[in-house]
Short mmCIF file of C-alpha atoms in Angstrom, two decimals:
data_model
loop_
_atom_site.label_atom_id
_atom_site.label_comp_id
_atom_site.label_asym_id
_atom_site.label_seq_id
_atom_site.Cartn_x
_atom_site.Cartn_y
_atom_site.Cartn_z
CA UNK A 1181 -25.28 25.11 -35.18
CA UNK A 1182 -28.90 24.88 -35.73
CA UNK A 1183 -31.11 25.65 -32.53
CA UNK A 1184 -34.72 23.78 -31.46
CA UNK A 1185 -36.10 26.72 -31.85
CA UNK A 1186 -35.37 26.89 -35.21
CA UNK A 1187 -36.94 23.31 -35.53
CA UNK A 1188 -40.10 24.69 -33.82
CA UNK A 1189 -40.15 27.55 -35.92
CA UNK A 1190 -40.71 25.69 -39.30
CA UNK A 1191 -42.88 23.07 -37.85
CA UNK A 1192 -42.84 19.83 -36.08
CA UNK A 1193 -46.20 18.08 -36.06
CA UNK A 1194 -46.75 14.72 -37.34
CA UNK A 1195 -42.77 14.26 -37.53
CA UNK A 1196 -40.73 12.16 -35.83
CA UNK A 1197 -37.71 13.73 -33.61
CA UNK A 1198 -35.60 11.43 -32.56
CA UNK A 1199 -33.83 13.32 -29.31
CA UNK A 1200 -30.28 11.98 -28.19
CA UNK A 1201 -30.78 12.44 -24.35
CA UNK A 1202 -27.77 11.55 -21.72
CA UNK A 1203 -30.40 9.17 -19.68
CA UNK A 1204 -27.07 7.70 -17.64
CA UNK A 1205 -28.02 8.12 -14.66
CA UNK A 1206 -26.70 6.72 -11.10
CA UNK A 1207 -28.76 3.59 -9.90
CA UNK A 1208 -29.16 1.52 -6.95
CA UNK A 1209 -30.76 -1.70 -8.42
CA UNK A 1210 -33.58 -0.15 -9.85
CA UNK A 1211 -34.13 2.64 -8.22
CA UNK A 1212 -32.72 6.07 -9.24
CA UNK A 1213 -30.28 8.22 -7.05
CA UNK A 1214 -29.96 10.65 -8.92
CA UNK A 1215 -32.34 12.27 -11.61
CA UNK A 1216 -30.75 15.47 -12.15
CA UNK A 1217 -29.71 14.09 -15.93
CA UNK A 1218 -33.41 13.10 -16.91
CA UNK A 1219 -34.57 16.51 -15.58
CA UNK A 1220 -31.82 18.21 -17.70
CA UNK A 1221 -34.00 16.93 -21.25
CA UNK A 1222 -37.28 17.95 -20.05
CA UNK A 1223 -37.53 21.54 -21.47
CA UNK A 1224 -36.33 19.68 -24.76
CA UNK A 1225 -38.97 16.84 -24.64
CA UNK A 1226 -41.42 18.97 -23.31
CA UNK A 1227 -41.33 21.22 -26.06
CA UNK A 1228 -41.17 18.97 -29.04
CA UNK A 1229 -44.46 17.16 -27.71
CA UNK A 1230 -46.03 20.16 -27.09
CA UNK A 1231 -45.55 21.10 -30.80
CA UNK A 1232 -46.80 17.86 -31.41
CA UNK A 1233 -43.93 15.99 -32.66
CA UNK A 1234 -43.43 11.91 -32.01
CA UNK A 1235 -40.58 12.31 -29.78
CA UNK A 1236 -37.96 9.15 -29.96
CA UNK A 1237 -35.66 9.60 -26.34
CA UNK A 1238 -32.50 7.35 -26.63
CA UNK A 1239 -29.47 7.42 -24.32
CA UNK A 1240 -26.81 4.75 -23.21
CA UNK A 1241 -26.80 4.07 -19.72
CA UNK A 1242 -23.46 2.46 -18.08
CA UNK A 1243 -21.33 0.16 -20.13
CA UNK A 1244 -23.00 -3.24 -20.92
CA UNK A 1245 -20.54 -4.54 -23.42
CA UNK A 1246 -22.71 -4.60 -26.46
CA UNK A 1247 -25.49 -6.87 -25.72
CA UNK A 1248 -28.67 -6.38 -23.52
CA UNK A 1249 -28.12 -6.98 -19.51
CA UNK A 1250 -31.18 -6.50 -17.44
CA UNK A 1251 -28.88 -4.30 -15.08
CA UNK A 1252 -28.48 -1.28 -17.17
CA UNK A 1253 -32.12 -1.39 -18.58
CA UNK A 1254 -33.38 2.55 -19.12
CA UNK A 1255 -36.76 1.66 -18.08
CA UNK A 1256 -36.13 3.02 -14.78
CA UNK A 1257 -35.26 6.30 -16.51
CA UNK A 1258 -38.20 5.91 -19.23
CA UNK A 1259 -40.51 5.43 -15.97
CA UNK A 1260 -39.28 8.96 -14.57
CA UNK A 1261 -38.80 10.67 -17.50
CA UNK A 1262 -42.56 10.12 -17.81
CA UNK A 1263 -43.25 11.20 -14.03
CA UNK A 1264 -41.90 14.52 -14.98
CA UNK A 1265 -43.55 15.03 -17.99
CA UNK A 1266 -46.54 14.27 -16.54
CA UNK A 1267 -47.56 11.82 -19.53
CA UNK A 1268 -47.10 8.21 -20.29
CA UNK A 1269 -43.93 7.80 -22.09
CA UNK A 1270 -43.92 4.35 -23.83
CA UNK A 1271 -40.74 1.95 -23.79
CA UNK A 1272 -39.29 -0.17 -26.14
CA UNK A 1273 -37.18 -3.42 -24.60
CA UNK A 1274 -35.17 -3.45 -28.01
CA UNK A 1275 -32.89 -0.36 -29.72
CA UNK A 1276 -33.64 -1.09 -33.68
CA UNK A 1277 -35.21 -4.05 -33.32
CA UNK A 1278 -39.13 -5.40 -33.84
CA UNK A 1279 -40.44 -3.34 -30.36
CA UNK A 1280 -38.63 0.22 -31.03
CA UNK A 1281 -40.15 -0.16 -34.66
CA UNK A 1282 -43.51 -1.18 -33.18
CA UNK A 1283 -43.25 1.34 -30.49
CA UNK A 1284 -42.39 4.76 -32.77
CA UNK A 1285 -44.92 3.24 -35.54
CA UNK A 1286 -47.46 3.33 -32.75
CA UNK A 1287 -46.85 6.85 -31.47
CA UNK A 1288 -49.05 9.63 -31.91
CA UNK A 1289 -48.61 13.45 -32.22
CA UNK A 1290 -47.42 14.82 -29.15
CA UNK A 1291 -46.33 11.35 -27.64
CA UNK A 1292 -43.29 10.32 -26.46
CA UNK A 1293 -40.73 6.84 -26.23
CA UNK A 1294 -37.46 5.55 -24.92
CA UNK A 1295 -36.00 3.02 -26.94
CA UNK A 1296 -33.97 0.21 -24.70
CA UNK A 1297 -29.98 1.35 -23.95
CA UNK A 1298 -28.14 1.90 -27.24
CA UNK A 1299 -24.92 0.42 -25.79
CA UNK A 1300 -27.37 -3.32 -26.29
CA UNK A 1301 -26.20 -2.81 -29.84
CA UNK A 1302 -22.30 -3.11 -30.36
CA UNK A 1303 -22.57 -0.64 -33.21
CA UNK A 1304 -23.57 2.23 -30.84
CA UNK A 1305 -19.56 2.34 -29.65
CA UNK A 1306 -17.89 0.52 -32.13
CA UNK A 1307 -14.48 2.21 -33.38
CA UNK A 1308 -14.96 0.41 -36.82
CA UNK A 1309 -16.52 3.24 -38.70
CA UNK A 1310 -18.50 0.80 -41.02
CA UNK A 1311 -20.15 -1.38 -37.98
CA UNK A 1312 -20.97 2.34 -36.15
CA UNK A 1313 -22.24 3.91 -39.30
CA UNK A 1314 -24.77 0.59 -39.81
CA UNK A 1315 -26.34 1.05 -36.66
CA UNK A 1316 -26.26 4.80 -37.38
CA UNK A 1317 -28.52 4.10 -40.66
CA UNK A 1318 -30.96 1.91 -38.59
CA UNK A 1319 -31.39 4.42 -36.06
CA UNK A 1320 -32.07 6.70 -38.75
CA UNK A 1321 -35.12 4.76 -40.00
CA UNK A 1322 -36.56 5.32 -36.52
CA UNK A 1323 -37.08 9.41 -37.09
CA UNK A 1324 -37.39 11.92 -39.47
CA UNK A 1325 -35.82 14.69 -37.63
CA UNK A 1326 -32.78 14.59 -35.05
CA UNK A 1327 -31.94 17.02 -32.01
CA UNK A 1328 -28.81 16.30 -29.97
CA UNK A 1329 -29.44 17.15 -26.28
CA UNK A 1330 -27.04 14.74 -24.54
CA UNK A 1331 -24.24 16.72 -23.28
CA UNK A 1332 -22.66 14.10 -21.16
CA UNK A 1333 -22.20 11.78 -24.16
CA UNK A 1334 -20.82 14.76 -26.67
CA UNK A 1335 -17.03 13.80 -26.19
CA UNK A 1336 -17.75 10.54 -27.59
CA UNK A 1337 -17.47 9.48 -31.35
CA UNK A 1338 -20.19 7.37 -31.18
CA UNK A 1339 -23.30 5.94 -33.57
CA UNK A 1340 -26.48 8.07 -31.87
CA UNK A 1341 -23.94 10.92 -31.34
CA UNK A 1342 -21.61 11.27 -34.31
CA UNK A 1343 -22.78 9.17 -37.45
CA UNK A 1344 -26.80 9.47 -36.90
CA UNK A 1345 -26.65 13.72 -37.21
CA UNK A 1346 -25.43 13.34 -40.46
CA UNK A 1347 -28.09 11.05 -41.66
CA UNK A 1348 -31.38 13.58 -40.73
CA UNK A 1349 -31.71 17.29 -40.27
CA UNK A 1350 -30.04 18.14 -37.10
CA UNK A 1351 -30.35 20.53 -34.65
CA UNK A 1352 -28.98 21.55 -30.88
CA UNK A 1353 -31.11 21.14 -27.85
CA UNK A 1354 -31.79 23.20 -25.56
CA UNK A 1355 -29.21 21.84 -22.91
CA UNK A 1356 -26.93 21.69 -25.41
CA UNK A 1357 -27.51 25.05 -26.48
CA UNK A 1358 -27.11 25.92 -22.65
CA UNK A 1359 -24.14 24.30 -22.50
CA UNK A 1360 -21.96 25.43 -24.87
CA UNK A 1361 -23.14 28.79 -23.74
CA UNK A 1362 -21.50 28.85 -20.72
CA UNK A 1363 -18.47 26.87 -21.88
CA UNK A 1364 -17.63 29.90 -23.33
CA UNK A 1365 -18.13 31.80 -20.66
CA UNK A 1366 -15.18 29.78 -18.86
CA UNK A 1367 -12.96 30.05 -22.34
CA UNK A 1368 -13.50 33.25 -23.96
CA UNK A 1369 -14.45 36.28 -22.71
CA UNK A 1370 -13.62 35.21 -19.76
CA UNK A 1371 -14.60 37.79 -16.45
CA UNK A 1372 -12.07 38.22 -13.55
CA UNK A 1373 -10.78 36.62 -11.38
CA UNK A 1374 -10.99 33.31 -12.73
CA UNK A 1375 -10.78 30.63 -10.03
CA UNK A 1376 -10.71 26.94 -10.60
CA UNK A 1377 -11.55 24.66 -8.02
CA UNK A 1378 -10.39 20.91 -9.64
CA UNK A 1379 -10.95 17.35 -7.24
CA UNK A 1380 -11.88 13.51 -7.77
CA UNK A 1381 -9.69 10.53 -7.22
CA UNK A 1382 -6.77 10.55 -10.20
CA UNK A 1383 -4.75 13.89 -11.11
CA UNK A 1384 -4.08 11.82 -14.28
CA UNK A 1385 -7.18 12.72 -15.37
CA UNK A 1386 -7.03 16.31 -14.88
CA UNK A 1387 -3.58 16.42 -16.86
CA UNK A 1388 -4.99 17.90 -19.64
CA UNK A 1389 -7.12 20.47 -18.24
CA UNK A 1390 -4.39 21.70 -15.66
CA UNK A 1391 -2.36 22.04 -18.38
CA UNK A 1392 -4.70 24.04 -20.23
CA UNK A 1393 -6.08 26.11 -17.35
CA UNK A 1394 -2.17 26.96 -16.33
CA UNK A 1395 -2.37 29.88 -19.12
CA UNK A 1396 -6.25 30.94 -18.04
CA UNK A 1397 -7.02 30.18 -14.58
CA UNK A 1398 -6.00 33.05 -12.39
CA UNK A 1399 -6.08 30.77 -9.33
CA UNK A 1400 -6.13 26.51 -9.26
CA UNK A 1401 -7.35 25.23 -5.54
CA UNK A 1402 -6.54 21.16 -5.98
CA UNK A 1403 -8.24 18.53 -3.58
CA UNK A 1404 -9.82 15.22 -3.29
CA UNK A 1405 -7.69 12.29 -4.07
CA UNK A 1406 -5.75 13.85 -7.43
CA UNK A 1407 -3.94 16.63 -4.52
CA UNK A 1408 -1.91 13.43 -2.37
CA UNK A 1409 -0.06 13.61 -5.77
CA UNK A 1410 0.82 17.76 -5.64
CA UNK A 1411 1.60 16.95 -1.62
CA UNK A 1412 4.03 14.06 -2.65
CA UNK A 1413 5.33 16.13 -5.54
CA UNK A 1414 6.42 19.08 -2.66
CA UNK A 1415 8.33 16.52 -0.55
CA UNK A 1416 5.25 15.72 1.64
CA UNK A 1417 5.00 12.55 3.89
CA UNK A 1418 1.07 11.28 2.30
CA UNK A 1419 0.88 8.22 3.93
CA UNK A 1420 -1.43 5.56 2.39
CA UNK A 1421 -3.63 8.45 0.07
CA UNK A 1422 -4.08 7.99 -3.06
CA UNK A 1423 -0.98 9.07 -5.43
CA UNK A 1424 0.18 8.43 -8.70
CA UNK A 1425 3.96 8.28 -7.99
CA UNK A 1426 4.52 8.26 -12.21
CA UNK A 1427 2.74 11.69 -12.79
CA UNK A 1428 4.81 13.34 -10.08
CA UNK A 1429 7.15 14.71 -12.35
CA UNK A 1430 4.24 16.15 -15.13
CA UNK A 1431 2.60 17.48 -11.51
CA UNK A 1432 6.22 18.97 -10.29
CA UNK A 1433 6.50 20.99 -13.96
CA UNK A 1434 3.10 21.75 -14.06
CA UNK A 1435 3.85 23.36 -9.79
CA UNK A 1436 6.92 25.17 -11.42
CA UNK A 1437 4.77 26.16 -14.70
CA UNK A 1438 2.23 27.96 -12.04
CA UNK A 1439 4.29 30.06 -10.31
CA UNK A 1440 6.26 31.41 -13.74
CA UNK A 1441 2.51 32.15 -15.03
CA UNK A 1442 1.30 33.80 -12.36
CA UNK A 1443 -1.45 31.23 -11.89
CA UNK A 1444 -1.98 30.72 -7.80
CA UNK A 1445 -1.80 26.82 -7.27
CA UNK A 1446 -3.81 26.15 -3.85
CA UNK A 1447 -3.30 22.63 -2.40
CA UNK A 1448 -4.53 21.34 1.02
CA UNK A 1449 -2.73 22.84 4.52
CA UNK A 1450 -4.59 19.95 6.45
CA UNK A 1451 -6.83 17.22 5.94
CA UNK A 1452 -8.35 14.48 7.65
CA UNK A 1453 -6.93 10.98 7.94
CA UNK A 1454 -7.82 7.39 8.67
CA UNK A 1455 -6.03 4.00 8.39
CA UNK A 1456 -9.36 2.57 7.03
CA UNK A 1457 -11.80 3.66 3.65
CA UNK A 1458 -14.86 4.79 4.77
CA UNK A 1459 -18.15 1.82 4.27
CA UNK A 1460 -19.74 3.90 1.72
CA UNK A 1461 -22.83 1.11 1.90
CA UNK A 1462 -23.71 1.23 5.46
CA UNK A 1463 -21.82 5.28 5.74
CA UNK A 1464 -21.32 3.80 9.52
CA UNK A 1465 -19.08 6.91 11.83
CA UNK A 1466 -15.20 6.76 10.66
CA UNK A 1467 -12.53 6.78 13.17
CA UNK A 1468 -10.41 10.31 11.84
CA UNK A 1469 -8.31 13.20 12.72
CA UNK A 1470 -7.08 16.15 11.26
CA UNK A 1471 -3.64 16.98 10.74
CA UNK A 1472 -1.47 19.40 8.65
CA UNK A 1473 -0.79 18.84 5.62
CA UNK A 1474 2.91 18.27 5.82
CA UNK A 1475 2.18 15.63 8.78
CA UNK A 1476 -0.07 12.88 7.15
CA UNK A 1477 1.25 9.75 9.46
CA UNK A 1478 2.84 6.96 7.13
CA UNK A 1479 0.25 4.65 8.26
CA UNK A 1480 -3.12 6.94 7.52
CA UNK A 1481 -4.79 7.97 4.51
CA UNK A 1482 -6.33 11.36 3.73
CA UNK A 1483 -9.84 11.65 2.81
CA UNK A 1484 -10.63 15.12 2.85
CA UNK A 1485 -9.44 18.74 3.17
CA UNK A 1486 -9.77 19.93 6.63
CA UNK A 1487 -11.14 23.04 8.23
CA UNK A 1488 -8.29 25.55 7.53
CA UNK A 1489 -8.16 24.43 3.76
CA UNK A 1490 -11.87 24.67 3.60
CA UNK A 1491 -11.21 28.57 5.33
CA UNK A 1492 -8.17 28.95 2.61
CA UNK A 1493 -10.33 27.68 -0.72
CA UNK A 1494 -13.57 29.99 0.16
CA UNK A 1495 -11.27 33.07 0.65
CA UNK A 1496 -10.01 32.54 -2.90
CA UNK A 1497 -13.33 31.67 -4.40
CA UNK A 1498 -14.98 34.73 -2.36
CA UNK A 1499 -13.85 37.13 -4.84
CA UNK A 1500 -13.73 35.49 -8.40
CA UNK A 1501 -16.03 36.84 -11.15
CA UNK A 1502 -15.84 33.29 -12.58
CA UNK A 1503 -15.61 29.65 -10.82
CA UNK A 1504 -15.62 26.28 -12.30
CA UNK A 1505 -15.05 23.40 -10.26
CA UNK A 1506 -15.10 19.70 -11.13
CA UNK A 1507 -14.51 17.15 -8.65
CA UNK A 1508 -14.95 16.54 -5.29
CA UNK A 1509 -12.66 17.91 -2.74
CA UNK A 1510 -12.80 14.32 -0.50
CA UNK A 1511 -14.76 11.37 -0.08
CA UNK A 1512 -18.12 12.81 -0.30
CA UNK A 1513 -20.59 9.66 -0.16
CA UNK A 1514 -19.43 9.56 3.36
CA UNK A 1515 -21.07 12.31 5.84
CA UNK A 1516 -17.63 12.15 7.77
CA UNK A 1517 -15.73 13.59 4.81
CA UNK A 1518 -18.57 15.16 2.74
CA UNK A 1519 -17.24 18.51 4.74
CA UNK A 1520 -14.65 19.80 2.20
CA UNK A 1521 -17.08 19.40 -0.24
CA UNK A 1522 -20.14 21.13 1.23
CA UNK A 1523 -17.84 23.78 2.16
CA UNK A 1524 -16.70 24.63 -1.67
CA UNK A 1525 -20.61 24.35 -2.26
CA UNK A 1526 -21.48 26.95 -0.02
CA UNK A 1527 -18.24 29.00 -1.59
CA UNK A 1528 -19.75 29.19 -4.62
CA UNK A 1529 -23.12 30.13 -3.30
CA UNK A 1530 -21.45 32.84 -1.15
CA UNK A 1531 -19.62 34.05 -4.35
CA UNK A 1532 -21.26 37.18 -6.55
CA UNK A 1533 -19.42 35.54 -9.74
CA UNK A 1534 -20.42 33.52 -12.54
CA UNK A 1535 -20.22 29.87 -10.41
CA UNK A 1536 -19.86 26.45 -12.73
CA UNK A 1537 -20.16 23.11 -11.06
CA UNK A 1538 -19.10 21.02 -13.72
CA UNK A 1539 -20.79 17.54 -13.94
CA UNK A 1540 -20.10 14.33 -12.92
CA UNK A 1541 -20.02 13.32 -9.19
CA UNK A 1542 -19.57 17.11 -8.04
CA UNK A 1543 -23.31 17.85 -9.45
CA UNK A 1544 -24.42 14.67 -7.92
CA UNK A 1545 -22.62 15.74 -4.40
CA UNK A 1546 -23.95 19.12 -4.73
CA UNK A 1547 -27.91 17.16 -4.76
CA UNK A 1548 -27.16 14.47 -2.46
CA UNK A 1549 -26.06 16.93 0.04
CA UNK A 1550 -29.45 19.08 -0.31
CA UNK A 1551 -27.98 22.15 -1.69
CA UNK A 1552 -30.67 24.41 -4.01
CA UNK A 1553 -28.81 23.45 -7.38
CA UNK A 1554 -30.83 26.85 -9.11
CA UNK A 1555 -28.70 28.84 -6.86
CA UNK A 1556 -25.58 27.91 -8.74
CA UNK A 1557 -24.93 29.51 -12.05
CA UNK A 1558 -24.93 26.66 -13.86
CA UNK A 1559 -24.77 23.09 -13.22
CA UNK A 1560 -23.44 21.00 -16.09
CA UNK A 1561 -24.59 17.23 -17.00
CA UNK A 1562 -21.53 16.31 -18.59
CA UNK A 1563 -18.34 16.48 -16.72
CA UNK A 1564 -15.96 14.69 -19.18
CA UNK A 1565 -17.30 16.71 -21.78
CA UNK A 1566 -16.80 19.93 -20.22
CA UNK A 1567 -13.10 18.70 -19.14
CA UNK A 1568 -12.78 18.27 -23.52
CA UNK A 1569 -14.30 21.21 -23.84
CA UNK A 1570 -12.15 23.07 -21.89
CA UNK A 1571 -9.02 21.44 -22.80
CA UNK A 1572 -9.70 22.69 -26.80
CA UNK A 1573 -10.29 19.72 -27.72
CA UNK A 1574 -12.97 19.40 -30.51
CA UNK A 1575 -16.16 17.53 -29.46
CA UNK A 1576 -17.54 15.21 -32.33
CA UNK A 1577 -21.15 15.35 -30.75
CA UNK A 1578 -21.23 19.17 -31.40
CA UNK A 1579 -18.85 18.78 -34.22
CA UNK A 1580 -21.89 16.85 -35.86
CA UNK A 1581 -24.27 19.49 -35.25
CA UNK A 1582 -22.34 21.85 -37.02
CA UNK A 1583 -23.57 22.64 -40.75
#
């Protein structure tokens, strides 16, 4: 896999890079909630204008179906790409159409554009590899050179990701590069103990991983939603929680699979309970208590790990030369049961190892609740791609970078 630097190295001035950013960020209307994707490209971006390429940013953002809707427009991402470049970045309302050609024909060395959302064009995510491979070839006429720096979007076989590297030289940004680096810090030579820390709402899709990570992980701590499952799976009372009642046999082998590896499964010994979900909008005080885990009341539903669990997960995290986690451990948009969560934060901050929070909402809680995100070890854009990753399954983003 080619490198940026590489690209710098032979010259970039005059050309124009067309850079597949991941640009999906989290907004509320208009306004962004979360920037910690856009700031992720910058060194890329940066770089290339500096060297005085043309630099063509395009990302999807959401899922809009294949045709333009005002609600998943990237000009709120174009607006603060541009804030943290310091620089006018220009924006095209169109993918391939008359204003991205206008827009790239008008740039100059050392400027940058955002084209409009690539999922406006049905071709971006088509599974027809004639209609993807079209839009691929008009994408293609936008740029000269291309550098893949959207992680998040790597896992998926799509036109800007897949079909577009093999149309122009191509070549690894540097998040990218960053990425993959410390994947294989979490799959090869990996250091020990290796502790995985694994939450969100559905242990359906953490199947694959768990089963990977049952012949890696030294240690697997479970919460959030996915761990009412695990309790149901031990005999366990869970009340209204979450649970996928048809996985409870995978999540019973996978329990008996643990203990015959040698791989410590951790689930919750208490959490906190409610008969109602949380407003999330208004985040008004919940009515909760805390009870053991074996004593969830058939009318409650648990929404976080509770002090003794958060005790029980930092003692096996305190130790690890190597943590990933992915997931949060409860319902984290609420400051009532943001405490599991904040408490496997400060874990991992507390921890001398090599500490991975691995995309996806867990990044986004780790910002939202105002923890210094250059104190982890890394902090990954893309969690379904580092799930993939993970799992050994082959990526076709990165497959496409490959020569």
């Amino acid at each position: 896999m080619k490198t940026i630097d590489e690209l710098l190295a032979g010259g970039v001035a005059g050309k124009r890079v067309f850079v597949r950013a991941d640009l999906n960020v989290p907004l509320d209307g208009t306004t962004i909630t979360d920037d910690g994707r856009i700031r992720a490209v910058v060194p890329t971006v940066k770089a290339l204008a500096d060297a005085g390429a043309r630099v063509v940013v395009a990302s999807h953002l959401g899922r809009p179906k294949g045709a333009p809707n005002p609600a998943f427009s990237l000009a709120p991402a174009a607006a603060r790409l541009g804030e943290l470049l310091g620089t006018d970045v220009r924006f095209a309302t169109d993918t391939v159409g008359d204003s991205a050609k206008a827009t790239v024909a008008g740039l100059a060395d050392g400027q940058v554009a955002v084209v409009e959302n690539l999922r406006f064009n049905a071709g971006e995510t088509a599974k027809d590899d004639a209609e993807r491979g079209a839009f691929a070839a008009q994408l293609a006429e936008l740029a000269d050179v291309y550098v893949g720096d959207g992680f998040g979007a790597v896992h998926r076989k799509h036109a800007s990701v897949f079909d577009l590297p093999g149309r122009l030289p191509h070549y690894a940004g540097y998040l990218i590069a960053t990425e993959v680096g410390v994947l294989k810090k979490l799959t090869e030579d990996v250091k020990r103990p290796y502790t995985v820390i694994l939450g969100g709402a559905k242990v359906s899709d953490k199947l694959a991983v768990i089963d990977e990570l049952l012949g890696k992980a030294d240690r697997l701590l479970i919460g959030g939603g996915m761990a009412y499952t695990f309790l149901k799976a031990k005999g366990y009372e869970v009340g209204i929680s979450l649970l996928q009642e048809d996985q409870i046999p995978v999540v019973t082998e996978y329990m008996e699979r643990a203990e015959k590896n040698g791989v410590e499964l951790v689930l919750p010994v208490d959490v906190l309970v409610s008969t109602d979900f949380p407003d999330l909008k208004t985040k008004a005080p919940a009515d909760f208590e805390t009870v053991d885990a074996d004593s969830i009341p058939a009318t409650m539903e648990g929404l976080d790990i509770g002090p003794k669990t958060r005790e029980l997960f930092a003692e096996k995290i305190a130790d690890a030369e190597t943590v990933f986690w992915n997931g949060p451990v409860g319902v984290a948009e609420h400051p009532d049961y943001a405490g599991g969560t904040a408490a496997v934060a400060r874990a991992l901050l507390n921890c001398d190892g090599f500490t991975v929070v691995g995309g996806g909402d867990s990044a986004a809680a780790v910002r939202n609740l105002g923890f210094d995100e250059n104190a982890f070890g890394h902090i990954s854009t893309g969690g379904g791609a580092s799930l993939e990753y993970l799992e050994g399954k082959t990526l076709p983003g990165l497959a496409a970078l490959e020569d």
